[in-house]
Amino acid sequence: MTGPLTGIRILDLTAMVSGPLATMMLADQGAEVIKVENPRGGDFTRSAANRQGGFAASYLNNNRNKRSVALDLKNEDGRAALRRLLEDADVFVQNFRPGVIERMGFGEAAVRDVAPSIVYVSISGFGEAGPYAQKPVYDPLVQGLSGLATVQAGSDERRPQLVRTILPDKLTGVTAAQAITAALFARERTRTPQHVRLSMLDSVIAFLWASDMGSQTFVSGELPQQAAASFQDLIYETRDGYITLAVQNDREWWALLRALERPEWGDDPRFATAALRQDNIDARLELTQSVICGADSAHWLERLEAEGVPCAPVLTRGELIDHPQVRANGIIQEVEHPLAGRLRQARAPARFDGAETVEWRGAPALGQDTLAVLRQCGYDDDTLTRLERAGAIGVARDTVEEKKP
């Protein structure tokens, strides 16, 4: 099966989420991704909780459509094997702390000695310079340093709050995937190899600036703090659950009044214009909530939709699986992993006209593809046996042949 990136080979030395998510997105689009892991445990997410058949959900959901090659890069034979893999690679991705990959012998200069035109990608936590460059990094630290936790709180004066998902990790993965494809395109056009550098901190700050840093935009007129328009969100409690609705313009405002049967709000001077409705947002939201709590979600969604008010139910993680909108678009797929069993996964969100859907392959066992990939590089069976016995490579035993979903 082919995808838009069919024919691209990526060597993925990343672990955790940001790097693996980026390369999985590229694998979903047809790239051959070879996940290079330490034979002694591999990617840390392999040992995470919520496991089935020896596989953790976190690992499964960030590493499908890849091949696993286990190499001990502290062993010269393991490093030699990686250099052989580099000869035919288009992209090299690593997310070690700055300086570590150079000490391992695979900094940019060393890699280009083997593969001069390769796209070299370095993903870091806080960036390659500055007082935090060498610090260990996890998602909450980036949420704090980037200002995201304060944005989530609603005001600089409120207690900061974490977003309840690892947004910096995942956003960095999406940003890296886009940057890699841009670098590949540039190489195709100009024949110039690229070194793509990005950090979790960079990615989150750029993400926030589009909508949350207005108070910091004008250099000569910064606000001393970011004040909150309201500490209420746009979630409304009904008699049996929750819904959300958003009203942006006059047409939608009057549609809401019709749906709620509250035409008198239209004469309230506090709500006469969009600007005034924003200035008086607390009063507006409180009035809306006072009405919505009197009936069930289905009642309000029907009335709101009939009047053209943008609205939706607020679903739990379990409820979204069976929602008709999700089902109609085939967003959640059930697939059979040969070792972990029946899985649900979200399909790749982008689809391409004129390209076949890439065949789904479950995330591999550690070292599942070591022998096959190294044979393609010219290693014979006697050499592979010697390398395995010496601990230079790791090989998964007793794996089950992949089944089609």
Coordinates of C-alpha atoms in Angstrom, one line a residue:
M1 CA 0.0 0.0 0.0
T2 CA 1.3 3.5 -0.8
G3 CA 1.0 6.9 0.9
P4 CA 2.4 10.3 0.1
L5 CA 5.6 9.5 1.9
T6 CA 6.2 6.1 0.4
G7 CA 9.9 5.6 -0.3
I8 CA 11.1 7.8 2.5
R9 CA 13.1 6.0 5.2
I10 CA 13.3 7.5 8.7
L11 CA 15.6 6.4 11.5
D12 CA 13.8 7.1 14.7
L13 CA 16.0 7.3 17.9
T14 CA 13.3 9.0 19.9
A15 CA 11.4 7.9 23.0
M16 CA 8.4 8.9 25.1
V17 CA 5.8 10.9 23.1
S18 CA 6.9 13.9 21.2
G19 CA 9.3 12.2 18.8
P20 CA 7.5 8.9 18.5
L21 CA 4.2 10.7 17.7
A22 CA 5.9 12.7 15.0
T23 CA 7.4 9.7 13.3
M24 CA 4.1 7.7 13.7
M25 CA 2.3 10.5 11.8
L26 CA 4.9 10.1 9.0
A27 CA 4.6 6.3 9.1
D28 CA 0.8 6.7 8.8
Q29 CA 1.5 8.6 5.6
G30 CA 3.7 5.8 4.1
A31 CA 7.2 6.5 5.3
E32 CA 9.3 3.5 6.4
V33 CA 10.1 4.3 10.1
I34 CA 12.8 2.2 11.8
K35 CA 12.6 2.6 15.5
V36 CA 16.1 2.1 16.9
E37 CA 16.0 1.1 20.6
N38 CA 18.3 -0.1 23.3
P39 CA 17.9 -3.9 23.7
R40 CA 17.7 -3.4 27.4
G41 CA 14.1 -2.3 27.7
G42 CA 13.7 0.0 24.7
D43 CA 11.4 3.0 24.7
F44 CA 10.4 3.9 28.3
T45 CA 6.7 3.9 27.3
R46 CA 6.9 0.1 26.7
S47 CA 7.0 -0.3 30.5
A48 CA 4.1 2.1 31.3
A49 CA 0.9 1.1 33.0
N50 CA -2.4 0.0 31.3
R51 CA -1.0 -3.1 29.6
Q52 CA -2.3 -6.0 27.6
G53 CA -0.3 -8.8 26.0
G54 CA 2.9 -7.2 27.2
F55 CA 2.2 -3.9 25.5
A56 CA 1.3 -0.6 27.2
A57 CA -1.4 1.5 25.6
S58 CA 0.9 4.6 25.5
Y59 CA 3.5 2.7 23.5
L60 CA 0.8 1.2 21.1
N61 CA -0.8 4.6 20.5
N62 CA 2.5 6.3 19.4
N63 CA 4.4 3.6 17.5
R64 CA 2.1 1.9 15.0
N65 CA 3.3 1.3 11.4
K66 CA 7.0 1.2 12.5
R67 CA 9.7 -1.5 12.6
S68 CA 11.8 -2.0 15.7
V69 CA 15.5 -2.6 15.5
A70 CA 17.3 -3.1 18.9
L71 CA 20.9 -1.9 18.9
D72 CA 23.3 -1.3 21.8
L73 CA 24.9 2.0 20.8
K74 CA 27.5 1.6 23.6
N75 CA 28.8 -1.4 21.6
E76 CA 30.9 -0.6 18.5
D77 CA 29.2 -3.4 16.5
G78 CA 25.8 -1.8 17.4
R79 CA 27.1 1.6 16.3
A80 CA 28.4 0.1 13.1
A81 CA 25.0 -1.4 12.4
L82 CA 23.4 2.1 12.8
R83 CA 25.9 3.5 10.4
R84 CA 24.9 0.9 7.9
L85 CA 21.2 1.9 8.4
L86 CA 22.1 5.5 7.8
E87 CA 23.4 4.8 4.3
D88 CA 19.9 4.5 2.9
A89 CA 18.0 6.8 5.3
D90 CA 16.4 10.1 4.4
V91 CA 15.7 11.4 7.9
F92 CA 17.4 10.9 11.3
V93 CA 15.4 12.0 14.3
Q94 CA 16.6 12.1 17.9
N95 CA 15.3 13.7 21.1
F96 CA 18.1 13.2 23.6
R97 CA 19.2 16.0 25.9
P98 CA 21.5 18.5 24.0
G99 CA 25.0 17.1 23.7
V100 CA 24.1 13.4 24.4
I101 CA 23.8 12.3 20.8
E102 CA 27.2 13.8 20.0
R103 CA 28.8 11.8 22.9
M104 CA 27.1 8.7 21.4
G105 CA 28.9 9.4 18.1
F106 CA 25.9 10.4 16.0
G107 CA 26.0 14.2 16.0
E108 CA 25.2 15.9 12.8
A109 CA 28.7 15.9 11.4
A110 CA 29.2 12.2 12.1
V111 CA 25.9 11.3 10.5
R112 CA 26.6 13.4 7.4
D113 CA 29.9 11.6 7.0
V114 CA 27.8 8.6 6.2
A115 CA 24.6 10.2 4.8
P116 CA 25.5 13.7 3.4
S117 CA 22.0 14.6 2.3
I118 CA 20.0 13.4 5.3
V119 CA 17.4 15.5 7.1
Y120 CA 18.8 15.6 10.6
V121 CA 16.2 16.4 13.3
S122 CA 16.9 17.4 16.9
I123 CA 14.0 17.7 19.4
S124 CA 14.7 19.1 22.8
G125 CA 12.8 20.1 25.9
F126 CA 13.9 23.7 26.6
G127 CA 16.1 24.4 23.6
E128 CA 19.8 23.9 22.9
A129 CA 21.0 27.0 24.7
G130 CA 20.3 28.8 28.0
P131 CA 20.3 27.9 31.7
Y132 CA 17.6 25.2 31.2
A133 CA 19.1 23.5 28.2
Q134 CA 20.6 20.6 30.2
K135 CA 17.7 20.2 32.7
P136 CA 15.5 17.1 32.5
V137 CA 12.1 18.0 31.1
Y138 CA 8.6 16.6 31.3
D139 CA 5.3 18.0 30.1
P140 CA 4.3 19.8 33.3
L141 CA 7.6 21.7 33.4
V142 CA 7.0 23.1 29.9
Q143 CA 3.4 24.0 30.8
G144 CA 4.7 26.0 33.7
L145 CA 7.6 27.8 31.9
S146 CA 5.7 28.6 28.7
G147 CA 2.9 30.4 30.5
L148 CA 0.4 27.7 29.5
A149 CA -0.6 26.9 33.1
T150 CA -1.3 30.6 33.7
V151 CA -3.4 30.8 30.5
Q152 CA -5.3 27.8 31.6
A153 CA -6.0 29.4 35.0
G154 CA -7.8 32.3 33.2
S155 CA -5.8 35.2 34.7
D156 CA -2.3 36.0 35.9
E157 CA -3.7 36.5 39.4
R158 CA -5.3 33.1 39.7
R159 CA -3.6 29.9 40.8
P160 CA -2.0 28.3 37.7
Q161 CA -3.6 25.1 36.4
L162 CA -2.2 22.3 34.2
V163 CA -4.0 21.3 31.0
R164 CA -5.1 17.8 31.7
T165 CA -3.4 16.3 28.7
I166 CA 0.3 16.3 27.7
L167 CA -0.3 19.1 25.3
P168 CA 3.4 20.2 25.0
D169 CA 4.5 16.7 24.1
K170 CA 1.9 16.1 21.5
L171 CA 2.0 19.6 20.0
T172 CA 5.8 19.2 19.6
G173 CA 5.2 16.0 17.8
V174 CA 2.8 17.6 15.3
T175 CA 5.2 20.5 14.8
A176 CA 8.1 18.2 14.2
A177 CA 6.2 16.1 11.6
Q178 CA 5.3 19.2 9.7
A179 CA 8.9 20.5 9.9
I180 CA 10.3 17.2 8.6
T181 CA 8.0 17.2 5.6
A182 CA 9.0 20.8 4.9
A183 CA 12.7 19.9 5.1
L184 CA 12.2 16.9 2.8
F185 CA 10.4 19.2 0.3
A186 CA 13.3 21.7 0.5
R187 CA 15.8 19.0 -0.1
E188 CA 13.9 17.9 -3.2
R189 CA 13.8 21.4 -4.5
T190 CA 17.2 22.7 -3.6
R191 CA 19.3 19.5 -2.9
T192 CA 20.3 21.3 0.3
P193 CA 20.2 19.1 3.5
Q194 CA 18.5 20.5 6.5
H195 CA 19.1 20.3 10.3
V196 CA 15.7 20.8 11.9
R197 CA 15.8 22.0 15.5
L198 CA 12.8 22.5 17.7
S199 CA 11.9 22.3 21.3
M200 CA 8.8 21.7 23.4
L201 CA 9.2 25.2 24.8
D202 CA 9.4 26.8 21.3
S203 CA 6.4 24.8 20.1
V204 CA 4.1 25.8 23.0
I205 CA 5.0 29.5 23.1
A206 CA 4.4 29.8 19.3
F207 CA 1.1 27.9 19.8
L208 CA 0.0 30.3 22.5
W209 CA 0.9 33.4 20.7
A210 CA -1.8 33.0 18.1
S211 CA -4.6 33.6 20.6
D212 CA -3.4 34.0 24.2
M213 CA -0.6 36.6 24.1
G214 CA -2.4 39.7 23.0
S215 CA -1.4 41.5 26.2
Q216 CA 2.2 41.0 25.2
T217 CA 2.0 41.8 21.5
F218 CA 2.6 45.5 21.4
V219 CA 6.1 46.2 22.6
S220 CA 5.4 49.7 23.8
G221 CA 2.0 48.9 25.4
E222 CA 2.3 45.6 27.4
L223 CA -0.4 45.1 29.9
P224 CA 0.9 44.5 33.5
Q225 CA -1.1 41.3 33.6
Q226 CA -3.5 39.3 31.5
A227 CA -6.9 39.8 33.0
A228 CA -9.7 37.3 32.6
A229 CA -12.9 38.2 30.8
S230 CA -14.6 35.5 32.8
F231 CA -13.8 32.6 35.0
Q232 CA -16.8 30.7 33.7
D233 CA -16.3 28.4 30.7
L234 CA -18.8 27.6 28.0
I235 CA -20.0 24.3 29.5
Y236 CA -23.6 24.3 30.6
E237 CA -25.2 21.8 33.0
T238 CA -28.5 20.3 32.0
R239 CA -30.8 18.1 34.0
D240 CA -29.0 15.0 32.8
G241 CA -25.6 16.0 31.6
Y242 CA -23.6 18.8 29.9
I243 CA -23.7 20.7 26.6
T244 CA -21.6 23.4 25.1
L245 CA -22.6 26.3 22.9
A246 CA -20.9 29.3 21.5
V247 CA -22.4 32.6 20.3
Q248 CA -20.1 35.0 18.4
N249 CA -22.2 37.4 16.3
D250 CA -25.6 39.1 16.4
R251 CA -27.3 36.5 14.3
E252 CA -26.3 33.7 16.7
W253 CA -27.2 35.8 19.7
W254 CA -30.8 36.3 18.5
A255 CA -31.0 32.7 17.6
L256 CA -30.0 31.8 21.1
L257 CA -32.7 34.0 22.5
R258 CA -35.3 32.3 20.4
A259 CA -34.1 28.8 21.4
L260 CA -34.2 29.8 25.1
E261 CA -37.5 31.7 24.7
R262 CA -36.0 34.8 26.3
P263 CA -36.6 37.6 23.8
E264 CA -36.5 40.2 26.6
W265 CA -32.7 39.7 26.8
G266 CA -32.6 41.5 23.5
D267 CA -33.7 44.7 25.2
D268 CA -31.1 44.5 27.9
P269 CA -28.5 47.3 27.3
R270 CA -25.8 45.1 28.7
F271 CA -26.1 42.8 25.6
A272 CA -26.8 45.3 22.9
T273 CA -23.6 44.7 20.9
A274 CA -21.0 41.9 20.7
A275 CA -18.5 44.1 22.6
L276 CA -21.0 44.7 25.4
R277 CA -21.9 41.0 25.6
Q278 CA -18.2 40.3 26.0
D279 CA -17.8 43.0 28.7
N280 CA -20.8 41.5 30.5
I281 CA -19.9 37.9 29.9
D282 CA -20.5 36.7 33.4
A283 CA -24.0 38.0 33.6
R284 CA -24.8 36.6 30.1
L285 CA -23.4 33.1 30.9
E286 CA -25.2 33.0 34.3
L287 CA -28.5 33.9 32.7
T288 CA -28.0 31.2 30.0
Q289 CA -27.1 28.6 32.6
S290 CA -30.2 29.5 34.7
V291 CA -32.4 28.5 31.8
I292 CA -30.5 25.5 30.5
C293 CA -30.5 23.7 33.8
G294 CA -34.2 23.3 33.6
A295 CA -34.3 20.6 30.8
D296 CA -32.4 17.7 29.4
S297 CA -29.5 17.8 27.0
A298 CA -31.4 16.3 24.2
H299 CA -34.1 19.0 24.5
W300 CA -31.7 21.8 24.3
L301 CA -29.6 20.4 21.6
E302 CA -32.7 20.0 19.4
R303 CA -33.9 23.5 20.1
L304 CA -30.5 25.1 19.6
E305 CA -29.8 23.2 16.4
A306 CA -33.2 24.2 15.0
E307 CA -32.4 27.9 15.5
G308 CA -28.8 27.5 14.1
V309 CA -27.0 28.0 17.4
P310 CA -23.5 26.3 17.3
C311 CA -23.8 23.6 20.0
A312 CA -22.6 20.1 20.9
P313 CA -23.0 17.6 23.7
V314 CA -20.1 17.3 26.1
L315 CA -19.1 13.6 26.0
T316 CA -17.1 11.4 28.2
R317 CA -14.2 9.4 26.7
G318 CA -16.4 6.3 26.6
E319 CA -19.3 8.1 25.0
L320 CA -17.4 9.6 22.1
I321 CA -16.6 6.0 20.8
D322 CA -20.2 5.5 19.8
H323 CA -21.3 9.1 18.9
P324 CA -22.8 9.1 15.4
Q325 CA -20.5 11.9 14.2
V326 CA -17.4 9.9 15.1
R327 CA -18.8 6.7 13.6
A328 CA -19.9 8.4 10.4
N329 CA -16.4 9.6 9.7
G330 CA -14.7 6.3 10.8
I331 CA -12.5 8.2 13.3
I332 CA -12.1 5.4 15.7
Q333 CA -11.0 2.0 14.3
E334 CA -10.9 -1.4 15.8
V335 CA -7.8 -3.4 14.8
E336 CA -6.2 -6.7 15.8
H337 CA -2.7 -6.5 17.2
P338 CA -1.0 -10.0 17.1
L339 CA 0.1 -9.8 20.7
A340 CA -1.9 -7.1 22.4
G341 CA -5.3 -8.3 21.0
R342 CA -8.2 -6.2 19.8
L343 CA -7.5 -2.4 20.0
R344 CA -9.2 0.8 19.4
Q345 CA -7.2 3.6 17.8
A346 CA -7.9 6.9 16.2
R347 CA -7.1 6.8 12.5
A348 CA -4.6 9.2 10.9
P349 CA -6.6 12.4 10.7
A350 CA -5.3 13.5 7.3
R351 CA -6.4 11.6 4.2
F352 CA -5.0 12.2 0.7
D353 CA -6.8 11.9 -2.6
G354 CA -5.0 9.7 -5.0
A355 CA -3.1 7.8 -2.3
E356 CA -4.0 4.4 -1.0
T357 CA -4.6 4.0 2.7
V358 CA -1.4 2.7 4.3
E359 CA -1.9 -0.8 5.7
W360 CA -2.2 -0.8 9.5
R361 CA 0.6 -2.5 11.4
G362 CA 0.6 -2.7 15.1
A363 CA 3.4 -1.2 17.2
P364 CA 6.3 -3.7 17.1
A365 CA 7.8 -5.8 19.9
L366 CA 11.3 -4.7 21.0
G367 CA 13.7 -5.9 18.3
Q368 CA 10.9 -7.5 16.3
D369 CA 12.5 -6.4 13.0
T370 CA 16.2 -6.4 13.9
L371 CA 17.2 -9.4 11.8
A372 CA 15.1 -8.6 8.8
V373 CA 16.3 -5.0 8.6
L374 CA 20.0 -5.9 9.1
R375 CA 19.8 -8.6 6.5
Q376 CA 18.6 -5.9 4.1
C377 CA 21.8 -4.0 4.9
G378 CA 23.9 -7.0 4.0
Y379 CA 24.5 -8.8 7.3
D380 CA 24.6 -12.6 7.0
D381 CA 23.0 -15.0 9.5
D382 CA 26.4 -16.0 11.1
T383 CA 27.3 -12.4 11.7
L384 CA 23.8 -11.7 13.2
T385 CA 24.1 -14.6 15.5
R386 CA 27.5 -13.4 16.7
L387 CA 26.2 -9.9 17.3
E388 CA 23.2 -11.2 19.2
R389 CA 25.3 -13.3 21.4
A390 CA 27.6 -10.4 22.1
G391 CA 24.7 -8.2 23.1
A392 CA 25.3 -5.7 20.2
I393 CA 21.8 -6.3 18.9
G394 CA 18.5 -7.4 20.4
V395 CA 16.0 -9.8 18.8
A396 CA 12.4 -10.4 19.7
R397 CA 11.6 -14.1 19.9
D398 CA 8.3 -15.9 19.4
T399 CA 6.5 -12.9 17.9
V400 CA 3.3 -13.6 16.0
E401 CA 2.9 -12.8 12.4
E402 CA 1.0 -9.5 12.0
K403 CA -2.6 -9.9 11.1
K404 CA -4.6 -7.5 8.9
P405 CA -7.4 -5.6 10.7

